[in-house]
Coordinates of C-alpha atoms and ligand atoms in Angstrom, one line a residue:
M331 CA 29.6 -5.3 17.4
H332 CA 29.6 -8.6 15.7
R333 CA 27.1 -10.0 18.0
I334 CA 24.7 -7.5 17.0
V335 CA 24.7 -8.0 13.6
L336 CA 24.5 -11.6 14.0
L337 CA 21.4 -11.1 16.0
I338 CA 20.0 -8.8 13.4
I339 CA 20.9 -11.5 10.9
V340 CA 19.1 -14.2 13.0
L341 CA 16.1 -12.1 13.3
F342 CA 15.7 -11.4 9.7
I343 CA 16.1 -15.0 8.9
S344 CA 13.2 -15.9 11.4
N345 CA 11.1 -13.5 10.1
E346 CA 11.7 -14.6 6.7
M347 CA 10.8 -18.1 7.8
V348 CA 7.7 -17.1 9.6
Y349 CA 6.7 -14.4 7.3
G350 CA 7.9 -15.5 4.2
Q351 CA 6.9 -18.9 4.9
K352 CA 5.4 -20.3 1.9
I353 CA 2.3 -22.7 2.6
A354 CA 2.1 -26.1 1.1
F355 CA -0.2 -24.9 -1.8
E356 CA 2.6 -22.1 -2.8
Q357 CA 5.3 -24.5 -2.7
D358 CA 3.6 -26.9 -5.4
P359 CA 4.5 -25.8 -8.6
E360 CA 0.8 -27.0 -9.8
R361 CA -0.9 -25.1 -7.0
N362 CA -3.0 -28.3 -6.5
V363 CA -1.9 -29.1 -2.5
T364 CA -3.8 -28.2 0.7
S365 CA -1.9 -28.0 3.8
T366 CA -2.2 -31.1 6.2
Y367 CA -3.7 -30.5 9.9
E368 CA 0.0 -30.8 11.2
E369 CA 1.1 -28.1 8.9
L370 CA -2.0 -26.1 9.3
I371 CA -1.3 -25.9 13.0
D372 CA 2.2 -25.6 13.0
F373 CA 2.0 -22.4 10.6
Y374 CA -0.4 -20.7 13.1
K375 CA 1.7 -21.5 16.1
K376 CA 4.8 -19.9 14.5
I377 CA 2.9 -16.7 13.4
A378 CA 1.7 -16.2 16.9
R379 CA 4.8 -16.9 18.6
R380 CA 6.5 -14.3 16.6
D381 CA 3.9 -11.7 16.3
G382 CA 2.2 -10.0 19.1
R383 CA -0.6 -8.9 16.9
A384 CA -1.8 -12.4 16.7
K385 CA -3.0 -14.7 19.4
L386 CA -3.8 -18.5 19.0
M387 CA -6.1 -20.2 21.1
E388 CA -7.2 -23.5 22.3
V389 CA -11.2 -23.3 22.9
G390 CA -11.7 -26.9 23.9
Q391 CA -11.3 -30.4 22.9
T392 CA -12.8 -31.6 19.6
D393 CA -14.3 -34.8 18.9
V394 CA -11.1 -36.4 18.2
G395 CA -9.3 -35.0 21.1
K396 CA -7.5 -32.4 19.6
P397 CA -8.3 -28.8 20.4
L398 CA -10.3 -26.5 18.3
H399 CA -8.0 -23.6 17.3
L400 CA -9.0 -19.8 17.3
L401 CA -6.4 -17.5 15.7
V402 CA -7.2 -13.8 16.6
L403 CA -5.7 -10.9 15.1
S404 CA -6.0 -7.4 17.1
A405 CA -3.9 -4.5 15.7
D406 CA -3.7 -2.9 19.0
R407 CA -2.7 -6.5 20.6
D408 CA -6.2 -6.3 22.7
F409 CA -7.1 -9.8 23.1
D410 CA -10.2 -9.2 25.4
P411 CA -13.6 -9.4 23.2
K412 CA -15.4 -7.1 26.1
D413 CA -12.8 -4.5 25.5
I414 CA -12.9 -4.9 21.9
K415 CA -16.4 -4.3 21.7
A416 CA -16.2 -1.3 24.2
K417 CA -13.5 0.4 21.9
G418 CA -16.6 0.2 18.8
K419 CA -14.4 -2.2 16.9
A420 CA -16.1 -4.7 14.5
V421 CA -15.5 -8.6 14.6
M422 CA -15.1 -10.7 11.8
L423 CA -15.1 -14.4 12.2
I424 CA -14.1 -16.8 9.4
N425 CA -14.6 -20.4 9.7
N426 CA -12.7 -22.9 7.7
G427 CA -12.8 -26.6 6.9
I428 CA -16.6 -27.2 8.2
H429 CA -16.2 -29.6 5.2
P430 CA -12.5 -30.4 5.2
G431 CA -12.7 -31.9 1.7
E432 CA -13.7 -28.2 0.5
P433 CA -10.3 -26.8 1.7
E434 CA -9.8 -23.6 -0.2
G435 CA -10.8 -21.6 2.8
I436 CA -8.0 -23.5 5.0
D437 CA -5.0 -22.2 2.6
A438 CA -6.5 -19.0 1.7
S439 CA -6.8 -18.1 5.3
M440 CA -3.3 -18.7 6.0
M441 CA -2.1 -16.5 3.4
F442 CA -4.6 -13.7 4.2
V443 CA -3.4 -13.9 7.9
R444 CA 0.2 -14.1 6.9
D445 CA -0.1 -11.3 4.1
L446 CA -2.0 -8.9 6.3
L447 CA 0.7 -9.3 8.9
L448 CA 3.8 -9.1 6.8
G449 CA 2.4 -5.9 4.7
N450 CA 1.1 -4.4 8.1
K451 CA -2.2 -4.1 6.6
L452 CA -4.0 -5.4 9.6
P453 CA -7.2 -2.7 10.1
A454 CA -7.2 -0.7 13.5
D455 CA -11.1 -1.2 13.9
V456 CA -11.5 -4.8 12.9
V457 CA -10.4 -7.8 14.9
I458 CA -10.3 -11.1 12.5
C459 CA -11.2 -14.3 14.1
V460 CA -10.2 -17.3 12.3
V461 CA -11.3 -21.1 12.9
P462 CA -8.1 -22.9 11.1
V463 CA -9.9 -25.7 10.6
Y464 CA -13.5 -26.4 12.8
N465 CA -13.9 -30.2 11.5
V466 CA -10.7 -31.6 13.0
S467 CA -11.3 -35.1 12.7
G468 CA -12.6 -34.7 9.4
M469 CA -9.2 -33.0 8.2
L470 CA -7.0 -35.7 9.8
D471 CA -9.1 -38.3 7.8
R472 CA -7.4 -37.7 4.3
G473 CA -8.3 -39.2 1.3
T474 CA -10.1 -38.2 -2.2
S475 CA -13.6 -38.3 -1.4
R476 CA -15.1 -36.2 -3.3
A477 CA -15.5 -37.4 -6.9
N478 CA -17.0 -34.4 -8.5
Q479 CA -14.1 -32.1 -7.6
N480 CA -11.1 -31.0 -9.4
G481 CA -8.3 -31.3 -6.8
P482 CA -6.3 -30.8 -4.6
V483 CA -4.5 -34.1 -4.9
S484 CA -5.9 -35.3 -1.5
Y485 CA -7.8 -33.5 1.3
G486 CA -10.1 -34.3 4.4
F487 CA -13.0 -35.9 4.8
R488 CA -16.8 -34.3 5.2
G489 CA -18.1 -36.1 8.1
S490 CA -17.0 -35.6 11.8
R491 CA -15.8 -38.5 14.0
Q492 CA -19.1 -39.3 14.5
H493 CA -20.2 -39.3 10.9
Y494 CA -22.3 -36.0 11.5
D495 CA -22.3 -33.0 8.9
L496 CA -21.3 -30.4 11.3
N497 CA -22.8 -27.9 8.9
R498 CA -26.5 -29.2 10.0
D499 CA -25.3 -29.2 13.8
F500 CA -25.7 -25.7 14.5
I501 CA -29.3 -26.2 16.5
K502 CA -29.1 -30.1 17.5
S503 CA -25.9 -29.6 18.8
D504 CA -24.7 -33.3 18.8
T505 CA -21.0 -32.9 18.6
R506 CA -18.7 -31.1 21.2
N507 CA -17.4 -28.9 17.9
A508 CA -20.9 -27.5 17.6
K509 CA -20.9 -26.6 21.3
L510 CA -17.3 -25.2 21.1
F511 CA -18.5 -23.2 18.1
Q512 CA -21.2 -21.6 20.1
H513 CA -19.0 -20.7 22.6
V514 CA -16.6 -18.9 20.4
F515 CA -19.5 -17.4 18.8
H516 CA -20.9 -15.8 22.0
T517 CA -17.7 -14.8 23.4
W518 CA -16.6 -13.0 20.3
D519 CA -20.0 -12.2 19.1
P520 CA -19.0 -11.5 15.2
D521 CA -20.8 -8.8 13.3
I522 CA -19.5 -10.6 10.2
F523 CA -19.4 -14.3 10.0
F524 CA -17.7 -15.9 6.7
D525 CA -18.0 -19.9 6.4
T526 CA -15.7 -21.4 3.4
H527 CA -17.2 -24.0 1.2
T528 CA -16.8 -25.6 -2.2
S529 CA -20.1 -26.2 -4.5
N530 CA -21.6 -29.1 -6.0
G531 CA -24.0 -29.6 -8.9
A532 CA -24.2 -27.4 -12.2
D533 CA -21.4 -26.5 -14.4
Y534 CA -21.0 -22.8 -15.4
Q535 CA -18.3 -19.9 -15.9
Y536 CA -17.9 -18.7 -12.3
V537 CA -15.2 -19.7 -10.3
M538 CA -17.0 -18.2 -6.8
T539 CA -20.6 -18.5 -5.8
L540 CA -22.1 -16.8 -2.7
I541 CA -24.8 -17.4 -0.3
A542 CA -25.4 -14.4 1.5
T543 CA -27.6 -14.5 4.9
H544 CA -31.2 -14.4 3.2
P545 CA -32.1 -10.6 3.5
D546 CA -35.8 -11.8 4.1
K547 CA -34.8 -13.6 7.6
L548 CA -32.4 -11.2 8.9
S549 CA -34.1 -8.8 11.1
S550 CA -34.4 -5.0 9.6
P551 CA -32.8 -2.6 9.8
L552 CA -29.2 -5.0 9.5
S553 CA -31.1 -7.0 6.3
D554 CA -31.0 -3.6 4.1
F555 CA -27.6 -2.6 5.4
M556 CA -25.9 -5.7 4.6
Q557 CA -27.7 -5.9 0.8
E558 CA -26.5 -2.1 0.1
K559 CA -23.1 -1.8 1.8
F560 CA -21.6 -5.2 2.1
T561 CA -23.4 -7.9 -0.7
A562 CA -24.0 -5.4 -3.7
P563 CA -20.4 -4.1 -3.2
L564 CA -18.9 -7.5 -2.6
Y565 CA -20.4 -8.5 -6.2
K566 CA -18.8 -5.1 -7.8
R567 CA -15.2 -5.5 -6.0
M568 CA -15.1 -9.0 -7.6
E569 CA -16.2 -8.2 -10.9
K570 CA -13.5 -5.6 -10.7
S571 CA -10.8 -7.7 -9.8
G572 CA -11.9 -10.3 -12.6
I573 CA -13.4 -12.9 -10.6
P574 CA -17.0 -12.2 -11.3
M575 CA -19.5 -14.0 -8.7
I576 CA -23.0 -15.4 -8.8
P577 CA -25.6 -16.2 -6.2
Y578 CA -25.0 -20.1 -5.0
V579 CA -26.1 -22.0 -8.2
N580 CA -29.0 -23.9 -6.4
T581 CA -31.2 -24.6 -9.6
K582 CA -35.1 -24.9 -10.0
E583 CA -34.9 -27.7 -12.2
E584 CA -31.8 -29.8 -13.5
T585 CA -29.5 -27.0 -15.1
P586 CA -29.4 -23.2 -14.3
E587 CA -31.5 -22.4 -17.3
S588 CA -34.3 -23.3 -15.2
G589 CA -33.6 -20.4 -13.2
L590 CA -31.8 -20.0 -9.7
V591 CA -33.5 -20.4 -6.2
A592 CA -31.9 -18.4 -3.5
F593 CA -30.9 -21.0 -0.9
L594 CA -32.8 -20.6 2.5
E595 CA -30.4 -21.7 5.3
T596 CA -32.4 -22.3 7.8
P597 CA -31.0 -22.3 11.5
R598 CA -29.4 -25.8 11.4
Y599 CA -26.4 -24.2 8.9
S600 CA -24.1 -21.7 9.9
T601 CA -25.1 -18.5 8.5
G602 CA -28.7 -19.5 9.3
Y603 CA -27.5 -20.1 13.0
A604 CA -25.5 -16.2 13.0
A605 CA -28.9 -14.8 11.5
L606 CA -30.7 -15.6 14.7
H607 CA -28.0 -13.7 16.7
H608 CA -28.0 -11.1 13.9
T609 CA -24.8 -11.6 12.5
I610 CA -24.2 -10.9 8.6
G611 CA -23.4 -14.3 7.3
Y612 CA -21.8 -15.3 4.4
M613 CA -21.4 -18.8 2.8
P614 CA -18.8 -18.7 -0.4
E615 CA -19.0 -21.5 -2.4
T616 CA -15.9 -22.2 -5.0
H617 CA -17.1 -24.2 -8.3
M618 CA -15.7 -27.4 -7.5
W619 CA -14.6 -28.4 -11.0
K620 CA -12.2 -25.2 -11.5
P621 CA -8.6 -25.6 -10.8
Y622 CA -7.4 -25.4 -7.4
E623 CA -5.2 -22.6 -7.6
Q624 CA -8.2 -20.4 -9.1
R625 CA -10.3 -21.5 -6.0
V626 CA -7.9 -20.6 -3.7
K627 CA -7.3 -17.5 -5.4
A628 CA -10.9 -16.5 -5.6
M629 CA -11.4 -17.2 -1.5
Y630 CA -8.4 -15.1 -1.0
V631 CA -9.6 -12.1 -2.9
L632 CA -13.1 -12.4 -1.4
L633 CA -11.5 -12.5 2.0
N634 CA -9.6 -9.2 1.1
H635 CA -12.8 -7.5 -0.3
L636 CA -14.9 -8.6 2.8
L637 CA -12.3 -7.1 5.1
A638 CA -11.9 -3.8 3.5
I639 CA -15.9 -3.4 3.4
T640 CA -15.7 -4.0 7.1
A641 CA -13.1 -2.0 7.8
E642 CA -15.0 1.1 6.0
E643 CA -18.2 0.2 7.3
H644 CA -17.5 -0.7 10.9
K645 CA -18.9 2.2 12.8
A646 CA -22.2 1.9 10.7
L647 CA -21.9 -1.8 11.1
V648 CA -21.9 -2.1 14.9
Q649 CA -24.3 0.8 15.5
I650 CA -27.0 -0.9 13.3
R651 CA -26.3 -4.0 15.0
R652 CA -27.2 -2.8 18.0
L653 CA -30.5 -1.2 16.6
T654 CA -31.5 -4.4 15.0
R655 CA -31.3 -6.3 18.3
E656 CA -32.8 -3.3 20.1
A657 CA -35.8 -3.9 17.4
A658 CA -35.8 -7.2 17.7
Q659 CA -36.1 -7.1 21.4
K660 CA -39.4 -5.4 21.1
Q661 CA -41.0 -7.0 18.4
E662 CA -44.1 -8.8 18.7
I663 CA -44.5 -11.1 16.0
F664 CA -42.1 -13.6 14.7
P665 CA -42.1 -15.7 11.5
L666 CA -41.2 -19.5 12.5
S667 CA -40.9 -20.7 8.9
W668 CA -40.6 -19.3 5.3
K669 CA -41.9 -20.3 2.1
L670 CA -40.3 -19.4 -1.8
D671 CA -42.6 -16.7 -3.0
T672 CA -42.8 -18.0 -6.7
D673 CA -44.9 -15.3 -8.0
S674 CA -41.9 -12.9 -7.4
V675 CA -39.2 -13.3 -9.9
D676 CA -36.3 -11.4 -11.2
T677 CA -34.0 -12.1 -14.2
L678 CA -30.0 -12.6 -13.4
S679 CA -27.3 -12.6 -16.3
F680 CA -25.8 -16.2 -16.1
L681 CA -22.3 -17.1 -17.6
G682 CA -23.0 -20.7 -18.1
Y683 CA -22.3 -23.6 -20.3
R684 CA -24.9 -24.9 -22.9
A685 CA -26.5 -28.0 -21.4
G686 CA -27.1 -30.7 -23.3
R687 CA -27.9 -34.7 -23.8
K688 CA -26.1 -37.5 -25.3
A689 CA -26.0 -41.4 -24.9
S690 CA -24.2 -42.6 -21.9
N691 CA -21.1 -45.0 -22.4
I692 CA -21.9 -46.8 -19.6
S693 CA -25.4 -47.6 -19.4
G694 CA -26.6 -45.9 -23.4
A695 CA -29.3 -44.3 -21.7
Q696 CA -29.4 -40.4 -22.1
R697 CA -27.3 -38.6 -19.9
L698 CA -26.7 -34.8 -19.2
F699 CA -23.4 -32.9 -20.0
Y700 CA -22.1 -29.3 -20.2
D701 CA -20.5 -28.6 -23.4
R702 CA -17.2 -26.3 -22.2
Q703 CA -16.7 -25.4 -25.9
K704 CA -20.1 -23.5 -25.7
P705 CA -20.2 -20.8 -23.2
T706 CA -23.5 -19.0 -23.0
A707 CA -24.4 -15.5 -21.5
I708 CA -28.1 -15.8 -20.8
Q709 CA -30.6 -14.2 -18.6
I710 CA -32.3 -16.7 -16.5
P711 CA -35.2 -16.1 -14.1
Y712 CA -34.1 -15.8 -10.2
Y713 CA -36.4 -16.5 -7.3
H714 CA -35.1 -15.2 -4.2
H715 CA -38.1 -14.0 -2.0
Y716 CA -39.1 -15.9 0.7
K717 CA -42.4 -15.0 2.6
P718 CA -42.9 -16.0 6.3
D719 CA -45.0 -18.9 6.2
V720 CA -46.2 -19.6 10.4
R721 CA -45.9 -16.8 12.5
V722 CA -46.2 -16.7 16.4
K723 CA -47.0 -13.9 18.8
K724 CA -44.3 -13.7 21.2
P725 CA -45.3 -14.9 25.0
V726 CA -43.8 -12.7 28.0
A727 CA -41.6 -15.7 28.9
Y728 CA -41.3 -19.4 28.4
V729 CA -41.5 -21.5 31.4
I730 CA -39.3 -24.7 31.1
P731 CA -39.0 -27.8 33.4
Q732 CA -35.6 -28.2 34.8
A733 CA -35.7 -31.8 33.7
Y734 CA -34.9 -30.6 30.1
D735 CA -31.1 -30.2 30.9
D736 CA -30.1 -30.3 27.4
V737 CA -32.4 -27.6 26.1
I738 CA -31.3 -25.3 29.4
A739 CA -27.8 -26.0 28.5
L740 CA -27.9 -24.6 24.7
L741 CA -29.9 -21.5 25.8
R742 CA -27.2 -21.0 28.1
L743 CA -24.4 -21.4 25.7
N744 CA -26.6 -18.9 23.4
G745 CA -26.3 -16.2 26.0
V746 CA -30.0 -16.8 26.9
Q747 CA -30.8 -15.1 30.4
M748 CA -32.9 -17.2 32.7
R749 CA -34.1 -17.4 36.3
A750 CA -35.1 -20.3 38.6
L751 CA -38.5 -20.4 39.8
E752 CA -37.9 -20.0 44.0
R753 CA -40.8 -22.4 44.9
D754 CA -43.2 -24.6 43.8
T755 CA -45.9 -22.6 42.0
V756 CA -49.0 -22.7 39.8
L757 CA -48.7 -20.5 36.8
E758 CA -51.6 -19.4 34.4
V759 CA -50.1 -20.4 31.3
E760 CA -50.7 -21.3 27.3
T761 CA -49.6 -25.0 26.6
Y762 CA -49.2 -26.4 23.3
Y763 CA -50.7 -29.9 22.3
I764 CA -49.3 -31.4 19.2
E765 CA -52.1 -32.2 17.0
A766 CA -50.1 -33.2 13.8
Y767 CA -46.6 -33.6 12.6
Q768 CA -44.8 -35.5 10.1
T769 CA -41.4 -37.8 10.8
S770 CA -38.9 -38.5 8.2
R771 CA -38.8 -42.2 7.4
Q772 CA -35.1 -42.3 6.9
P773 CA -32.5 -40.8 9.6
Y774 CA -31.3 -37.4 9.1
E775 CA -28.4 -36.4 10.6
G776 CA -28.5 -38.6 13.8
H777 CA -32.4 -37.7 14.0
Y778 CA -35.7 -38.7 12.6
L779 CA -36.4 -35.2 12.0
H780 CA -40.2 -33.9 12.5
D781 CA -41.8 -31.2 10.3
N782 CA -45.4 -29.6 9.6
V783 CA -46.1 -29.5 13.2
R784 CA -49.6 -28.5 14.3
T785 CA -50.5 -27.3 17.6
R786 CA -53.5 -26.3 19.4
S787 CA -53.4 -24.3 22.6
V788 CA -54.8 -24.6 25.8
V789 CA -55.0 -21.7 28.6
G790 CA -55.1 -22.8 32.2
G791 CA -53.0 -23.3 35.4
M792 CA -50.2 -25.6 35.4
A793 CA -47.9 -26.8 38.2
F794 CA -44.1 -25.9 38.0
Y795 CA -41.3 -26.5 40.6
A796 CA -38.6 -24.7 42.4
G797 CA -35.9 -24.7 40.1
D798 CA -37.8 -24.9 36.9
W799 CA -36.9 -21.9 34.4
I800 CA -38.3 -18.7 33.4
V801 CA -36.9 -17.7 30.0
E802 CA -38.3 -14.0 29.2
T803 CA -38.3 -12.8 25.9
D804 CA -37.7 -8.8 26.4
Q805 CA -33.5 -9.9 25.8
Q806 CA -31.1 -10.3 23.5
A807 CA -31.4 -13.5 22.3
V808 CA -34.8 -13.5 21.5
R809 CA -35.0 -14.7 18.1
Y810 CA -32.7 -17.7 19.0
I811 CA -35.4 -18.5 21.9
I812 CA -38.3 -18.2 19.5
E813 CA -36.9 -20.3 16.8
T814 CA -35.8 -23.2 19.1
L815 CA -38.5 -23.1 21.6
E816 CA -41.5 -22.7 19.5
P817 CA -42.5 -26.5 17.8
A818 CA -43.6 -25.2 14.6
A819 CA -40.3 -23.4 13.8
T820 CA -38.4 -25.1 11.1
D821 CA -35.4 -25.9 13.3
S822 CA -37.2 -26.0 16.5
F823 CA -35.9 -28.4 19.4
F824 CA -39.0 -30.0 18.9
N825 CA -38.3 -30.8 15.5
W826 CA -35.1 -32.3 16.3
N827 CA -36.4 -35.2 18.8
F828 CA -35.7 -33.0 22.1
F829 CA -38.7 -33.6 23.4
D830 CA -40.0 -36.8 21.9
A831 CA -41.0 -38.7 24.8
I832 CA -44.6 -36.6 24.9
L833 CA -45.1 -38.4 21.6
S834 CA -45.9 -41.8 23.0
Q835 CA -48.7 -42.4 25.5
K836 CA -47.7 -44.0 28.9
E837 CA -50.5 -46.1 30.2
Y838 CA -53.2 -47.9 28.3
F839 CA -56.3 -49.8 28.8
A840 CA -57.5 -53.4 28.1
P841 CA -60.3 -53.1 26.2
Y842 CA -62.1 -56.4 27.9
I843 CA -62.1 -54.6 31.2
F844 CA -62.2 -51.0 30.0
E845 CA -65.7 -52.3 28.2
E846 CA -67.8 -51.9 31.6
E847 CA -66.0 -49.0 32.8
A848 CA -66.6 -47.3 29.3
E849 CA -70.5 -48.2 29.8
R850 CA -70.5 -46.4 32.9
L851 CA -68.9 -43.6 31.9
L852 CA -71.4 -42.9 29.2
K853 CA -73.9 -43.1 31.7
E854 CA -72.5 -40.6 33.9
H855 CA -71.9 -38.2 31.1
P856 CA -74.9 -38.3 28.5
G857 CA -73.6 -35.5 26.7
W858 CA -70.4 -37.9 25.3
R859 CA -73.0 -40.4 23.9
D860 CA -74.3 -37.8 21.4
E861 CA -70.9 -36.4 20.8
L862 CA -69.7 -40.3 19.9
E863 CA -72.5 -40.9 17.5
H864 CA -71.9 -37.5 15.8
E865 CA -68.1 -38.5 15.5
K866 CA -69.3 -41.7 13.9
Q867 CA -71.3 -40.4 11.5
R868 CA -68.2 -38.3 10.6
D869 CA -65.5 -40.8 10.8
E870 CA -66.0 -44.2 9.0
Q871 CA -62.9 -45.5 10.7
L872 CA -64.4 -44.9 14.2
R873 CA -68.0 -46.3 13.0
Q874 CA -66.3 -49.4 11.8
N875 CA -63.7 -50.1 14.9
G876 CA -65.0 -50.9 18.4
R877 CA -61.5 -50.4 19.5
L878 CA -61.5 -46.8 18.4
Q879 CA -64.7 -46.1 20.1
L880 CA -63.4 -47.2 23.2
D881 CA -60.3 -45.1 22.8
W882 CA -62.3 -42.3 22.2
I883 CA -64.4 -42.5 25.5
Y884 CA -60.8 -43.4 27.4
K885 CA -59.6 -39.9 25.9
K886 CA -62.3 -38.1 27.4
S887 CA -62.0 -39.8 30.7
A888 CA -59.8 -38.8 33.4
Y889 CA -57.8 -41.9 32.9
Y890 CA -55.9 -40.4 30.0
E891 CA -52.9 -38.9 31.1
K892 CA -52.4 -35.2 30.6
G893 CA -49.0 -35.0 29.3
H894 CA -49.3 -37.1 26.1
L895 CA -48.7 -34.9 23.1
R896 CA -48.6 -31.9 25.6
Y897 CA -45.6 -29.7 24.6
P898 CA -43.7 -29.1 28.0
V899 CA -42.2 -25.7 27.6
A900 CA -45.5 -23.3 28.4
R901 CA -45.8 -19.7 27.4
L902 CA -46.7 -17.3 29.9
L903 CA -48.6 -14.5 28.7
K904 CA -49.0 -12.0 31.3
S905 CA -46.1 -11.4 33.9
P906 CA -46.8 -13.3 37.2
Ligands
ZN2437 ZN1 -19.6 -27.2 2.1

């Protein structure tokens, strides 16, 4: 008898210790502390040990040797992603600490998970996946690296172990973390993705701002569904909870009065990447200068609203995602880049602070300041429509030389189906020649990024080898395939330097030797001389420069290599 009572008491106490466990944030009277890495992982380990509805997994080793963890909450204790999908449940993925100096989501998720389990509020039809911290090495590198942020007292650092910003790494995937994330993403195939951040920039009254996957970039019908059933209700419910939100404050000019421009998250960013796989993505950004307590609370409340909506809408959400995938698979024309439509402008009610100028005490020069004693409620322009810029008709398939191991590995990681050519063969394909491109002068995230790519197409027979890869476009991952393999796409593999070797010539000519040969070639091809004369009339530089004229002849001749500037991924226009 005594033993049973004792056992009950022990169980009660241990439950209290786990569920009632207050996180570091709650233990601090100022609510100005965020958990350390050890506290964070220990917290989830305890929860998973005691509650069968929670499972903590190690996905693989991050760039600092410590594992990437994933906590999964499943009301019926089923943790098999295939089963979960077969049951028609929705999956919500929460990613924290991609920028560990922005830790609200880390703390809010701990309380969110604990309170769902403790209060028995886990919805039956939503499986919740939580990445406790994504940039593990950044979280370990604790300090005070955010000068423009109001607490907590110390926190992790933005950069990864190799000083990458992981929220630019979803396509180029330079880090182990990015590859692990993509594995998680394709294992769990989230319907909703939530990536937690803290803002920088202007001052205003809102605690919470929101980047929603840009509707113009999300495929139909998911795009309208997201707007109507998720984004609009989220704004309403947050307002009702006393935490009104505003779209992420990306100002047209220096201050919000100039208007807000909707943030266009291209695929290098987390939610832009999610959009390629038809996942609704939100990037909540709390305002950096509000007290940490308010920021964590806002994140917690937003998480709860998003979960409630996901539970209410799970059936329609799962179905509409399926329809969207099917529609995209059959789509023929794909946008590759987007441009802000400055002709299309709406107005937004905005709660700001009066911005002004005064003399700097440091330099004496005029400086910007926001007067917190003068809150404003004004109407401001809101530019939030993006028009597709470059578009492309999808080929039947892409053919990728097997030599490009990194490209193949990333396609596989993203669920792309492909088959190897069985024998050496010549295929009739369209190939691109890179006609023009620009390259950043400064390295950006470990790369000299290209943009403004212009191509010229050539159709003809091209030799491929057994083991080269055919990637058909009639498949689920078509948007990922097109936006990475088409060189003109904003975040294409080409732009991220995966194919840079084609941009430099391998053989050249010595002018003093080539002179005679050039003369012979002009005799052999009388048309060339006229053509050269014509070009010289047109092009001053060519007219003045003998070396350039030899180069012109060289490039017309059989000596000039075919692979120079030829983009190696070919487009198959007809089924072979
Ligand atoms: Zn951030």
